[in-house]
Short mmCIF file of C-alpha atoms and ligand atoms in Angstrom, two decimals:
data_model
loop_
_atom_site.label_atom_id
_atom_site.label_comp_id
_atom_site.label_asym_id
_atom_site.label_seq_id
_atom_site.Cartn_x
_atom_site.Cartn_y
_atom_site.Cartn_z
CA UNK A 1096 24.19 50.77 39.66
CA UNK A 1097 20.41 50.82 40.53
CA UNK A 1098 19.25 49.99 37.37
CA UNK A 1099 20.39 46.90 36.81
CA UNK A 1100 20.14 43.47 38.54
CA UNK A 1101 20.97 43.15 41.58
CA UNK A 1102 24.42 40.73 41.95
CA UNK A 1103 24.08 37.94 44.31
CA UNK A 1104 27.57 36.98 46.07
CA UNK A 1105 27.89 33.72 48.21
CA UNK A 1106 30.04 33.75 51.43
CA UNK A 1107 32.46 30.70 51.46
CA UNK A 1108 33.09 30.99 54.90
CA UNK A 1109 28.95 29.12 55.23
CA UNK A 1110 30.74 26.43 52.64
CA UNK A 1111 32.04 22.50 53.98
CA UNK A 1112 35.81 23.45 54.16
CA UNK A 1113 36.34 19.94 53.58
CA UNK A 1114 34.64 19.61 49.80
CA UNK A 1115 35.48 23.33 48.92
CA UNK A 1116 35.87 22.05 45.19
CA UNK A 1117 32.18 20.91 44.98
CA UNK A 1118 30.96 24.06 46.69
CA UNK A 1119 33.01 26.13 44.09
CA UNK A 1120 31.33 24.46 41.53
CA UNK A 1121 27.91 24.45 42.64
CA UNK A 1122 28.54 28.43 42.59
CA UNK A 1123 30.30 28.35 39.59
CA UNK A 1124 26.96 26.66 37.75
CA UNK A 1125 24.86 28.95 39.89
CA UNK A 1126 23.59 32.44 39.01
CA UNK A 1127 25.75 33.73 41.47
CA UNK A 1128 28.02 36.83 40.37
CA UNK A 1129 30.58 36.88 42.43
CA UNK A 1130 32.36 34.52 45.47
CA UNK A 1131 32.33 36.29 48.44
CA UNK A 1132 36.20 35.65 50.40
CA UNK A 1133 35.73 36.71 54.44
CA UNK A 1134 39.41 36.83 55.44
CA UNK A 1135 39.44 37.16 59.59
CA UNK A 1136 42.53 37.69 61.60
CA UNK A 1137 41.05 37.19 65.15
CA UNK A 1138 42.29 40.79 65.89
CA UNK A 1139 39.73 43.17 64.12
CA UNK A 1140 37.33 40.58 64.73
CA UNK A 1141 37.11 37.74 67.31
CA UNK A 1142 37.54 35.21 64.79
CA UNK A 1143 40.27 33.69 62.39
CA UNK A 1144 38.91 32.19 59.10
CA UNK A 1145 41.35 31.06 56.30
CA UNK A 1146 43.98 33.53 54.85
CA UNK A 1147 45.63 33.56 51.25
CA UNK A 1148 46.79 30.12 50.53
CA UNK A 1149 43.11 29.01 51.07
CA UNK A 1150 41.75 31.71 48.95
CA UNK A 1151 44.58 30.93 46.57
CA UNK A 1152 43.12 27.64 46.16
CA UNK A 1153 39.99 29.27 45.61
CA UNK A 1154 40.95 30.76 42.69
CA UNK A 1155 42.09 28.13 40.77
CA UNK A 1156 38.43 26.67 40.71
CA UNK A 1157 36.67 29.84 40.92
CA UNK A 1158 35.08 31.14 37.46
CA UNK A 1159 33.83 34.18 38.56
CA UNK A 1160 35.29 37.14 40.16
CA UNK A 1161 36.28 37.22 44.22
CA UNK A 1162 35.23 39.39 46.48
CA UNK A 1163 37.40 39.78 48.93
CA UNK A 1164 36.13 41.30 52.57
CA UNK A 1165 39.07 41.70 54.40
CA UNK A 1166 38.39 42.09 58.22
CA UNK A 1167 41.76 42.49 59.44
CA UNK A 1168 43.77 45.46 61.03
CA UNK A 1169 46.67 47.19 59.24
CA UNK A 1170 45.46 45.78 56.08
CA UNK A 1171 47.81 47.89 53.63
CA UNK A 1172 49.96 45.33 54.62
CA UNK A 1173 48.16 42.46 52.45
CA UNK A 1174 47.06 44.25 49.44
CA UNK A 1175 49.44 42.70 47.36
CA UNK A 1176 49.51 39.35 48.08
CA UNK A 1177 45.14 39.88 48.10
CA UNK A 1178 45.47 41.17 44.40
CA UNK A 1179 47.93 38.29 43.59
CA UNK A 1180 45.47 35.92 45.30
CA UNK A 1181 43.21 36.31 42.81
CA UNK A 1182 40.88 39.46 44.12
CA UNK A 1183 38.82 41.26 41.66
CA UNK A 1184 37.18 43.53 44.57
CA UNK A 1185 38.80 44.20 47.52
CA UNK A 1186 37.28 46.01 50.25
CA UNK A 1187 38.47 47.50 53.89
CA UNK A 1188 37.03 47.94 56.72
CA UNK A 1189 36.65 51.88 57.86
CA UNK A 1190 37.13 51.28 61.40
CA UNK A 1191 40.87 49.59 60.45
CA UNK A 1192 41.83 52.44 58.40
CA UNK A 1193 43.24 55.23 60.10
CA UNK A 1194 44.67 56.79 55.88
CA UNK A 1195 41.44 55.50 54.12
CA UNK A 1196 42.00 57.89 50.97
CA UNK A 1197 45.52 56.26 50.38
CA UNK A 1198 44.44 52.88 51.22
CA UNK A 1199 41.50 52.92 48.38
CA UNK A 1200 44.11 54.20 46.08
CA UNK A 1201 46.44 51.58 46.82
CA UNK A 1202 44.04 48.90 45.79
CA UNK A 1203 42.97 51.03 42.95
CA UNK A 1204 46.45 51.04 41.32
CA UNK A 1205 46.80 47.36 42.03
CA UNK A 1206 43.83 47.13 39.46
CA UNK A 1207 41.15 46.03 41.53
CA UNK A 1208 37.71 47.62 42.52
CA UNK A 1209 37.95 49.26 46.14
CA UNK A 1210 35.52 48.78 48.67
CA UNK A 1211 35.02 50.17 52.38
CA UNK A 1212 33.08 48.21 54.74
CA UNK A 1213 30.89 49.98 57.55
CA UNK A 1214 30.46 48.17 61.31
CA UNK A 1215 26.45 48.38 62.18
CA UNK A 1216 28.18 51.59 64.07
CA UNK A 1217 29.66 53.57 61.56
CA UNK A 1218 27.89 56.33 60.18
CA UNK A 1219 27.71 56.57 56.38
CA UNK A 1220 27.97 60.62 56.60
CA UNK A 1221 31.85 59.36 57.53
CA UNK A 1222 32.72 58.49 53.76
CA UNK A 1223 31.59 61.99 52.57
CA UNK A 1224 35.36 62.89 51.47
CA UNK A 1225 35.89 59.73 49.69
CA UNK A 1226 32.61 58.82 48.13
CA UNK A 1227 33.99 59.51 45.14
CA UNK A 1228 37.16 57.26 45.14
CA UNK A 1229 35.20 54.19 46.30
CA UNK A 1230 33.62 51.76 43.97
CA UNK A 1231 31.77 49.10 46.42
CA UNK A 1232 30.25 50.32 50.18
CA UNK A 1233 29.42 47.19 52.09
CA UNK A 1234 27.36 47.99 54.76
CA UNK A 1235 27.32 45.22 57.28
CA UNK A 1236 24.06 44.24 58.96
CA UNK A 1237 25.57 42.05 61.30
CA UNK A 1238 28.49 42.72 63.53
CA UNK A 1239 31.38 41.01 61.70
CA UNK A 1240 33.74 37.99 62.09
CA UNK A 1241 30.30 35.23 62.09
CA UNK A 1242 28.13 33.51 59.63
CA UNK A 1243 24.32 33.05 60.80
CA UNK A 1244 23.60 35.86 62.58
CA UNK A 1245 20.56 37.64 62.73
CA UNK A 1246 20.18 40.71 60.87
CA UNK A 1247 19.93 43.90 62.00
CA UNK A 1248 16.55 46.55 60.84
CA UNK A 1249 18.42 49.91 60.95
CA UNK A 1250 20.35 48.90 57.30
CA UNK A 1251 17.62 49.65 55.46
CA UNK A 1252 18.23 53.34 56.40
CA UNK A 1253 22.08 53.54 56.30
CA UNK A 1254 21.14 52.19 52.63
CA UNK A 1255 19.05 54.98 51.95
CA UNK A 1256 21.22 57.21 53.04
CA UNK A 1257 24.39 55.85 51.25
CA UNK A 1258 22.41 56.30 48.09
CA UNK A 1259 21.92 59.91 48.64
CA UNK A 1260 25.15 60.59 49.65
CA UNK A 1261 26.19 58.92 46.99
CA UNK A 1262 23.89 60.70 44.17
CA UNK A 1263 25.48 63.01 41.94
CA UNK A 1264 29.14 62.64 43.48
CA UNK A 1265 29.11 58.75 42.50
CA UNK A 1266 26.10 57.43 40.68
CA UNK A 1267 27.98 54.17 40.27
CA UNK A 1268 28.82 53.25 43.87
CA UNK A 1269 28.06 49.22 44.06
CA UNK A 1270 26.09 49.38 47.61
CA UNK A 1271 26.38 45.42 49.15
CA UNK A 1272 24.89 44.42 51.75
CA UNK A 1273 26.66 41.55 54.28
CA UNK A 1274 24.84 39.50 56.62
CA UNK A 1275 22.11 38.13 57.63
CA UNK A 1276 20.37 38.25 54.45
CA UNK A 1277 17.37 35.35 53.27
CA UNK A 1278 14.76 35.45 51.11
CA UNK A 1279 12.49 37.15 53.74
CA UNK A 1280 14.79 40.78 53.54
CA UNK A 1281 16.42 39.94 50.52
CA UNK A 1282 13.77 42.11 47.76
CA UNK A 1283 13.01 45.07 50.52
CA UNK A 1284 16.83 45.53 50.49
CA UNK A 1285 17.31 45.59 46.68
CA UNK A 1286 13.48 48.10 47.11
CA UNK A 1287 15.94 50.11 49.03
CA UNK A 1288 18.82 50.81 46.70
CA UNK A 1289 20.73 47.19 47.16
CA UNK A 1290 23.38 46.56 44.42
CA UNK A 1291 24.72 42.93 45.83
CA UNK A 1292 23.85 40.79 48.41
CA UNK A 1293 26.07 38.38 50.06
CA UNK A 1294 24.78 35.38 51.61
CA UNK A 1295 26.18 32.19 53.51
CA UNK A 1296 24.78 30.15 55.69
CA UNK A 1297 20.83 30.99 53.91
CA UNK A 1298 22.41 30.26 50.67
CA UNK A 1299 24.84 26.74 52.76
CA UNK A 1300 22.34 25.50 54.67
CA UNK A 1301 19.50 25.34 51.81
CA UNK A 1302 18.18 21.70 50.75
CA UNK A 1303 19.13 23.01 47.46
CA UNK A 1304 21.86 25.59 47.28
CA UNK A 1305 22.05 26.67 43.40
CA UNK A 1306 18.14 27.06 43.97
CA UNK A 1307 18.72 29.07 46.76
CA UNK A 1308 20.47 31.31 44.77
CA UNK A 1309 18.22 31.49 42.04
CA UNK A 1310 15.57 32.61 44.24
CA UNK A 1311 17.70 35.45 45.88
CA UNK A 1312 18.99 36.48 42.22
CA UNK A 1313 15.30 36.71 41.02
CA UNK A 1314 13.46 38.33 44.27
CA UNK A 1315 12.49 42.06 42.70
CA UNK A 1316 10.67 45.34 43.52
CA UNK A 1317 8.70 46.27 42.23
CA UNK A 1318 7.94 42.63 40.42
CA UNK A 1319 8.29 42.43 37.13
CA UNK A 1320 5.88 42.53 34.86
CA UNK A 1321 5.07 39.05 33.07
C1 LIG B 201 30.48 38.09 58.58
C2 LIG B 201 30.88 37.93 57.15
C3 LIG B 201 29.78 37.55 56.26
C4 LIG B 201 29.19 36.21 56.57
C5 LIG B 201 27.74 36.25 56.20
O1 LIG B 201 31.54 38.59 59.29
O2 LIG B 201 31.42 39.14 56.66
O3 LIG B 201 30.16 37.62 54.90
O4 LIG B 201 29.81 35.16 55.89
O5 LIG B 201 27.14 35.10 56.67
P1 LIG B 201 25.57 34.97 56.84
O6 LIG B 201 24.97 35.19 55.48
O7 LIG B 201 25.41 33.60 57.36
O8 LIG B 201 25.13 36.04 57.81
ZN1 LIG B 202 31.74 39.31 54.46
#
């Protein structure tokens, strides 16, 4: 995907729960690409979030595509009712996924893009036999289940890597990056093979959120030329 522009994806979970439909808007008249959907079960990770009927409701406002980060064990289990939820992408984590292979397929023949997710932990080198059945990596550079945490260096290198492993095998792998990300990593991380960036609380917290995202959609490396 590295020549085109990078996709910027907001993390609901940084929206106000209690005016979701505004937020959705703001997003939906934003450059944003996609809505990012972090679905927790306080198992996988030490938090709960919202689960289907919330993202359901999502959906109905939503005019771009959801993608869905599913941070729960077992998750086979949900596919279905994810798809049916209204999920364009939805991506696993590794470290839940004991039959990865027939778990990416699974989502594949429900008709949506498959993604894996990496803990700061995991290797890259582990998707080597699967790189090419996956369509999005999302490497996390914070440890998941929280919004606002501080991001961590060492992703610029599992990036790197990704992209290696990735080139020749799967030249249209959609590497995202997860956490942590502001304006003052956000163009080193597309300078080091970024596809799409997902950001809450930097984009939630702004004076000016549909700025915010402007400015993350339009960091660049090199700059463009005027
Ligand atoms: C963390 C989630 C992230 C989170 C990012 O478990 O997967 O998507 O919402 O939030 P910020 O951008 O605040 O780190
Ligand atoms: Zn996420």
């Amino acid at each position: 995907m590295s020549n085109n522009k990078h996709l910027i994806a907001p993390s609901i979970l940084a929206a106000d729960f209690a005016n979701l439909s505004s937020d959705i808007k703001m997003v939906n008249d934003s450059e944003a690409d996609w809505f990012h959907i972090d679905i927790m079960d306080g198992v996988f990770v030490p938090n709960i979030s919202f689960g289907f009927p919330v993202m359901q409701a999502i959906a109905k406002h939503a005019v771009k595509p959801l993608d869905v980060h599913l941070m729960i064990v077992d998750p086979d289990r949900y596919l279905k009712v994810c798809k049916d939820s209204g999920a364009a992408n939805i991506t696993v984590h590794y470290e839940a996924c004991p039959h990865l292979h027939r778990t990416l397929s699974a989502i594949k023949e429900l008709g949506c893009r498959a993604g894996v997710a990496l803990n700061p932990h995991t290797p890259v080198q582990l998707l080597k036999d699967v790189i090419q059945d996956i369509d999005l990596v999302c490497i996390m550079s914070v440890n998941p289940g929280f919004g606002g945490q501080k991001f961590i260096q060492n992703t610029y290198t599992k990036i790197k890597e990704l992209r290696q492993l990735a080139a020749g095998v799967n030249d249209n792998l959609i590497i995202e990056v997860d956490g942590g990300v502001t304006l003052d990593n956000a163009a080193q991380l597309v300078k080091a093979g970024a596809d799409a960036l997902v950001a809450g609380s930097f984009v939630f917290s702004a004076l000016s959120p549909i700025n915010t995202i402007k400015e993350l959609k339009m960091v660049d490396y090199p700059p463009q030329m005027a």
